[in-house]
PDB file of C-alpha atoms in Angstrom:
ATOM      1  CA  UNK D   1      -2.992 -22.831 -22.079  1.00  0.00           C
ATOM      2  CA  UNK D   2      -6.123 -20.492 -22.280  1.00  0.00           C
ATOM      3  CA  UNK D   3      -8.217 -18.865 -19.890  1.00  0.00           C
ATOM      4  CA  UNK D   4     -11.914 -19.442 -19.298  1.00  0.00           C
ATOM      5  CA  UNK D   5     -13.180 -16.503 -19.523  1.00  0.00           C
ATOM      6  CA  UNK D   6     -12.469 -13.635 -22.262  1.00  0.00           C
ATOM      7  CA  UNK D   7     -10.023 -11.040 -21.523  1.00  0.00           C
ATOM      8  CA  UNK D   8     -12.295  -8.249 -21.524  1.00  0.00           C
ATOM      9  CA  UNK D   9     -14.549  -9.912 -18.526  1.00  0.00           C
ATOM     10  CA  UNK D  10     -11.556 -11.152 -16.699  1.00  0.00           C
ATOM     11  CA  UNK D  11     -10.870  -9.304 -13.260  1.00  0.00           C
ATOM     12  CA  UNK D  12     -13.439  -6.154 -14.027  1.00  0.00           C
ATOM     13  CA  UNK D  13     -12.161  -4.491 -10.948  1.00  0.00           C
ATOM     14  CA  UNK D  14      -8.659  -5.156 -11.336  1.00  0.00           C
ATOM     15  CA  UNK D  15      -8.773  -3.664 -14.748  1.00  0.00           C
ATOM     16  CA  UNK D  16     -11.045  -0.740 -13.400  1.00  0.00           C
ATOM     17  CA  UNK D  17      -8.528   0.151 -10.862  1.00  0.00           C
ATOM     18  CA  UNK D  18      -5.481   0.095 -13.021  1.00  0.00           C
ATOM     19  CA  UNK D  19      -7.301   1.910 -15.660  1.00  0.00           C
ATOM     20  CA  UNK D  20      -7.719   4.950 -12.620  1.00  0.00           C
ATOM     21  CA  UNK D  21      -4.287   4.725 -11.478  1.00  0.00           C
ATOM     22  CA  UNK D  22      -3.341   5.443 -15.484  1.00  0.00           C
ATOM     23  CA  UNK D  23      -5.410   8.283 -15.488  1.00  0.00           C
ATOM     24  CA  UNK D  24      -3.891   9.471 -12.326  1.00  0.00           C
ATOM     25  CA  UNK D  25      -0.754   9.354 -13.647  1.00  0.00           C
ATOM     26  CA  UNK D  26      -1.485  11.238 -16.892  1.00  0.00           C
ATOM     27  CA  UNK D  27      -3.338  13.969 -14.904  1.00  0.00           C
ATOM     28  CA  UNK D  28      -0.148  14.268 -12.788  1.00  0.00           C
ATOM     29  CA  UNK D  29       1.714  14.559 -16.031  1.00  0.00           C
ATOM     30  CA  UNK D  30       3.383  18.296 -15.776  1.00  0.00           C
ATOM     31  CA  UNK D  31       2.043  20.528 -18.597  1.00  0.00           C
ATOM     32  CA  UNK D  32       2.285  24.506 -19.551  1.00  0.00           C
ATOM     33  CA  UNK D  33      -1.592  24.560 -18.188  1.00  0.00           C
ATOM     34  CA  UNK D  34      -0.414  22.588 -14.986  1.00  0.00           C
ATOM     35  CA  UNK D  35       2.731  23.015 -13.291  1.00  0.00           C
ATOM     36  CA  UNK D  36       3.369  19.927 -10.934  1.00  0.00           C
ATOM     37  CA  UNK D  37       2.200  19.165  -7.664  1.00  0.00           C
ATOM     38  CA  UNK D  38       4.185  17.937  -4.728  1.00  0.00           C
ATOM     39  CA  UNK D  39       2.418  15.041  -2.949  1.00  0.00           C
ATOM     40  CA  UNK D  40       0.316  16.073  -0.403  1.00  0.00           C
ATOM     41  CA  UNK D  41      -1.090  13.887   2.803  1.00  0.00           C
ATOM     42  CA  UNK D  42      -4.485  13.167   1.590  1.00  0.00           C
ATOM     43  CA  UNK D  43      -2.750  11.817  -1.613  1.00  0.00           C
ATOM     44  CA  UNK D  44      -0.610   9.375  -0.171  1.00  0.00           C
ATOM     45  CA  UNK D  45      -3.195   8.090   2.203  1.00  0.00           C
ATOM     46  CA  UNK D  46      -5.032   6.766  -0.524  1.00  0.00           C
ATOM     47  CA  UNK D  47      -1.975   5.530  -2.602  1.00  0.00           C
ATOM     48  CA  UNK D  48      -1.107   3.571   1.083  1.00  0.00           C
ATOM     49  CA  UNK D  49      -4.745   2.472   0.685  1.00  0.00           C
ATOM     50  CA  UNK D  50      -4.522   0.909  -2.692  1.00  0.00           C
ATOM     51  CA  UNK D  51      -1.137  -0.852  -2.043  1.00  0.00           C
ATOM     52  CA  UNK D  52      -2.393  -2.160   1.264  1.00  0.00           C
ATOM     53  CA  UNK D  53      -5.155  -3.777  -0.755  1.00  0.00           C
ATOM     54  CA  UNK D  54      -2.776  -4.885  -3.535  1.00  0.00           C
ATOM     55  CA  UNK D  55      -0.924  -6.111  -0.379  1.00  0.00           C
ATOM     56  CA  UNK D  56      -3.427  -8.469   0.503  1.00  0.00           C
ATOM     57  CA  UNK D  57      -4.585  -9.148  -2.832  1.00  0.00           C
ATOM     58  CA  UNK D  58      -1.003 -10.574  -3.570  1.00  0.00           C
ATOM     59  CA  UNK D  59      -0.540 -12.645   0.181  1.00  0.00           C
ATOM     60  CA  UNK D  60      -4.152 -14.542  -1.142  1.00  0.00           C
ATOM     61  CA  UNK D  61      -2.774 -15.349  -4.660  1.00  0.00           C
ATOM     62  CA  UNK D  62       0.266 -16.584  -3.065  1.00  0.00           C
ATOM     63  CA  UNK D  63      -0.847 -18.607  -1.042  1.00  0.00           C
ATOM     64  CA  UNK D  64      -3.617 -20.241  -3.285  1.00  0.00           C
ATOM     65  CA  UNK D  65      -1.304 -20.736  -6.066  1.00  0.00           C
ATOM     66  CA  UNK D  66       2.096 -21.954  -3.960  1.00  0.00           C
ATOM     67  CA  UNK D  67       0.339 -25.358  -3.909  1.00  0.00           C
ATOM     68  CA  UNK D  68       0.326 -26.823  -6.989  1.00  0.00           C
ATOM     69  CA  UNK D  69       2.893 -24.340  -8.739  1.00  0.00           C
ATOM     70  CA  UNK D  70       5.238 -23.757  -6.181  1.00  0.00           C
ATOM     71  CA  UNK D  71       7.928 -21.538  -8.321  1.00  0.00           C
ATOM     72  CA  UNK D  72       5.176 -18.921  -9.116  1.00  0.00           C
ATOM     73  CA  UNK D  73       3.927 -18.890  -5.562  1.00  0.00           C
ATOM     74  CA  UNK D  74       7.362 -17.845  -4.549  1.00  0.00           C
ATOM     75  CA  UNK D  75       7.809 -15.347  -6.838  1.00  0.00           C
ATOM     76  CA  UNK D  76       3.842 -13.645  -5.711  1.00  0.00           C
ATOM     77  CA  UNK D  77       5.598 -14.164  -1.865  1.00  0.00           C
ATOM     78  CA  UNK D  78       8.678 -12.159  -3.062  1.00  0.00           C
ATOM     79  CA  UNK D  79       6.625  -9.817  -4.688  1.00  0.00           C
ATOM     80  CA  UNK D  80       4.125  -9.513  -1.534  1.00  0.00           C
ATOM     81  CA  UNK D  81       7.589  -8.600   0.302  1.00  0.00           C
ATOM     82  CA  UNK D  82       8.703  -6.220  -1.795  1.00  0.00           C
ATOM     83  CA  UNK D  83       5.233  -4.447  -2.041  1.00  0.00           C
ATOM     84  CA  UNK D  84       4.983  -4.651   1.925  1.00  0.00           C
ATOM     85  CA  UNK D  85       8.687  -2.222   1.467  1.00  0.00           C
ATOM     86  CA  UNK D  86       7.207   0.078  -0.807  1.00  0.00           C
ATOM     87  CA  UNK D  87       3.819   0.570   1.652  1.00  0.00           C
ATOM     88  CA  UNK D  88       6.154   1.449   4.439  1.00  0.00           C
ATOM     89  CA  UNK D  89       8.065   4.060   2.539  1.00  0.00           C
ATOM     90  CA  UNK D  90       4.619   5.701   1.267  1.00  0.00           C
ATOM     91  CA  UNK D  91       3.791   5.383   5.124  1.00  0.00           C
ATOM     92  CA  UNK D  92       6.828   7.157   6.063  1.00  0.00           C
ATOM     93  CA  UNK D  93       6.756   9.823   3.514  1.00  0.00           C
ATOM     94  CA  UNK D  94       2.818  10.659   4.655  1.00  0.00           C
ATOM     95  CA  UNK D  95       4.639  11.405   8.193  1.00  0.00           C
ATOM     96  CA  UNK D  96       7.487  13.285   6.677  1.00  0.00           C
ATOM     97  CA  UNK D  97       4.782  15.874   4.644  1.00  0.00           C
ATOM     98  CA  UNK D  98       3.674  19.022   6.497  1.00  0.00           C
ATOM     99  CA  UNK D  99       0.381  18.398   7.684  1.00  0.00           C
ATOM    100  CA  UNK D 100      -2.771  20.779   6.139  1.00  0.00           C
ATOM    101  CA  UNK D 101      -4.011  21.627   9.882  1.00  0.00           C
ATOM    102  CA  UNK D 102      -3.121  22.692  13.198  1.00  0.00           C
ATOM    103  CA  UNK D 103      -5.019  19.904  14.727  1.00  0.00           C
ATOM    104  CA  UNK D 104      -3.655  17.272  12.274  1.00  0.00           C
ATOM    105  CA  UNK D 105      -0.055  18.975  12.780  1.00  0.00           C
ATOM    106  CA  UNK D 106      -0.748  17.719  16.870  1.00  0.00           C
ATOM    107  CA  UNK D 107      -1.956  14.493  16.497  1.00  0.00           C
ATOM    108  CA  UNK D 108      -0.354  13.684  12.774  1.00  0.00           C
ATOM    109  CA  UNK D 109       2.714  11.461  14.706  1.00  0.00           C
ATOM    110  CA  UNK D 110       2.038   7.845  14.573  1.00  0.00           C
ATOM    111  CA  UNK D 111       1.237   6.705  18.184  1.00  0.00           C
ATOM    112  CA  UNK D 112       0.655   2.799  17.716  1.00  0.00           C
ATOM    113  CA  UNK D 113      -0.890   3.152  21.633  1.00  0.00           C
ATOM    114  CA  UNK D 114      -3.692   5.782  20.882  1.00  0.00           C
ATOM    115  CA  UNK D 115      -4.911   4.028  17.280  1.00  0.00           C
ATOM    116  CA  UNK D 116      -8.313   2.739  18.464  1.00  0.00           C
ATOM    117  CA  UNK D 117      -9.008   6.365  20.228  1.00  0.00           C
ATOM    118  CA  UNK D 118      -6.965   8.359  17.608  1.00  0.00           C
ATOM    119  CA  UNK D 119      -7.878  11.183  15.303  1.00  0.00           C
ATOM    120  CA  UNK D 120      -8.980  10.577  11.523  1.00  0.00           C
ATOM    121  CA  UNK D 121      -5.406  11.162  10.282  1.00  0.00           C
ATOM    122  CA  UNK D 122      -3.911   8.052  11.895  1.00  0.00           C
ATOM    123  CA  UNK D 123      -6.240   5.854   9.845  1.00  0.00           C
ATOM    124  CA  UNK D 124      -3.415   5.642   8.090  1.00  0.00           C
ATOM    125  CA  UNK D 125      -1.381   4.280  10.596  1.00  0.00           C
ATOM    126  CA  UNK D 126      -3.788   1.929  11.762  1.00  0.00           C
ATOM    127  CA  UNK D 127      -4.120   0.295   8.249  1.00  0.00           C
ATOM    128  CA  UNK D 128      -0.308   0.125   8.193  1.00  0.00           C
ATOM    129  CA  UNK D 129       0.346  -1.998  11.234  1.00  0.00           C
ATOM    130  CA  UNK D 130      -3.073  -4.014  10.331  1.00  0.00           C
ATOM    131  CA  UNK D 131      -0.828  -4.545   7.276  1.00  0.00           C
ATOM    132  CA  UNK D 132       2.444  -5.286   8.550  1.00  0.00           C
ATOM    133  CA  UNK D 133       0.839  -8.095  10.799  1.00  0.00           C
ATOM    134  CA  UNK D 134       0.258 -10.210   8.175  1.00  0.00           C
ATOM    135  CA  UNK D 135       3.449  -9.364   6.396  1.00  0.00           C
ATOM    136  CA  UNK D 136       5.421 -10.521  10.297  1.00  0.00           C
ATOM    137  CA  UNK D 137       3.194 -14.028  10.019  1.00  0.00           C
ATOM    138  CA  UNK D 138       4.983 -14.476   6.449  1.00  0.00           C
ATOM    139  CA  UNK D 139       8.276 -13.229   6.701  1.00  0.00           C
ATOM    140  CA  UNK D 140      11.490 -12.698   8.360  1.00  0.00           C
ATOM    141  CA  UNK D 141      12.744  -9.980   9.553  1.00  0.00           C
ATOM    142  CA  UNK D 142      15.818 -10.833   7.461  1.00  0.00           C
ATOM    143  CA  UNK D 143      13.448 -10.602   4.565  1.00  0.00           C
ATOM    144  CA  UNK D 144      12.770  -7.165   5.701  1.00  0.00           C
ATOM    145  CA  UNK D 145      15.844  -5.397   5.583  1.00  0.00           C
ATOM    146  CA  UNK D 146      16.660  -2.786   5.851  1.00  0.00           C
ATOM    147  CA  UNK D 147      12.900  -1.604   6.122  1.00  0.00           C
ATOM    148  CA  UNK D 148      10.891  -1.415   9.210  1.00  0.00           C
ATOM    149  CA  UNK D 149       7.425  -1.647  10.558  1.00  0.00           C
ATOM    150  CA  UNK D 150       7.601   0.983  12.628  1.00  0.00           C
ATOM    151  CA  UNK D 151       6.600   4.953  12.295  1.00  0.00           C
ATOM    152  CA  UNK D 152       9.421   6.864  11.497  1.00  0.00           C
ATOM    153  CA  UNK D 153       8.158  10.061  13.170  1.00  0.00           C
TER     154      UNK D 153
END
């Protein structure tokens, strides 16, 4: 079976945003010049950002393609799940890091109750429970286990 369309004008963005993610990756790459970094907030806000879009990239494939191939639909749903696990551990390491301010260092907990008033830095934590909505329509909390939803700080 062949696609449609060429490989190299298949999914332009898709390929676009792995291709940054590589370069990422090698930049992080420890060197003589360039000792390596720890992680730092701003850094994992925007990793949570691209896997909350993969998130949602992989609940829409899922669901379009359970249909009429039903064993690859359930293997996009398992992978959705595991993806939704490896957001909430980026989520909880972002809370874990010392914040870079004394204001964000105040408000950097994750108050679910003060999101739609909160400070900048709990964008993060709006986009995760946004997130894990859609991942509690889908899923058990069986499926779940032993991760959580919830803020850890």
């Amino acid at each position: 079976m062949t696609s449609r369309t060429p490989p190299d004008d298949a999914h332009p963005y898709l390929r676009a945003a792995s291709a940054g993610i590589r370069h990422h990756t090698r930049a992080l790459t420890p060197s003589d010049a360039h000792p390596p970094r720890p992680a730092d907030r701003l850094h994992l806000d925007v990793l949570h950002t691209h896997l909350t879009s993969l998130h949602q990239l992989l609940d829409r494939l899922a669901d379009t393609t359970r249909p009429p191939h039903p064993g690859a639909g359930r293997h996009l749903a398992t992978a959705h799940t595991l993806l939704w696990q490896a957001t909430s551990e980026v989520h909880s390491a972002f809370h874990l890091l010392p914040s870079n301010t004394a204001a964000e260092a105040e408000t950097g907990a994750c108050h679910p109750e003060r999101l739609p008033e909160g400070p900048p830095v709990l964008t993060i934590c709006q986009r995760h429970l946004a997130a894990g909505h859609s991942i509690r329509r889908k899923t058990t909390p069986t499926d779940l286990r032993p991760h959580t939803t919830t803020c850890v700080r």
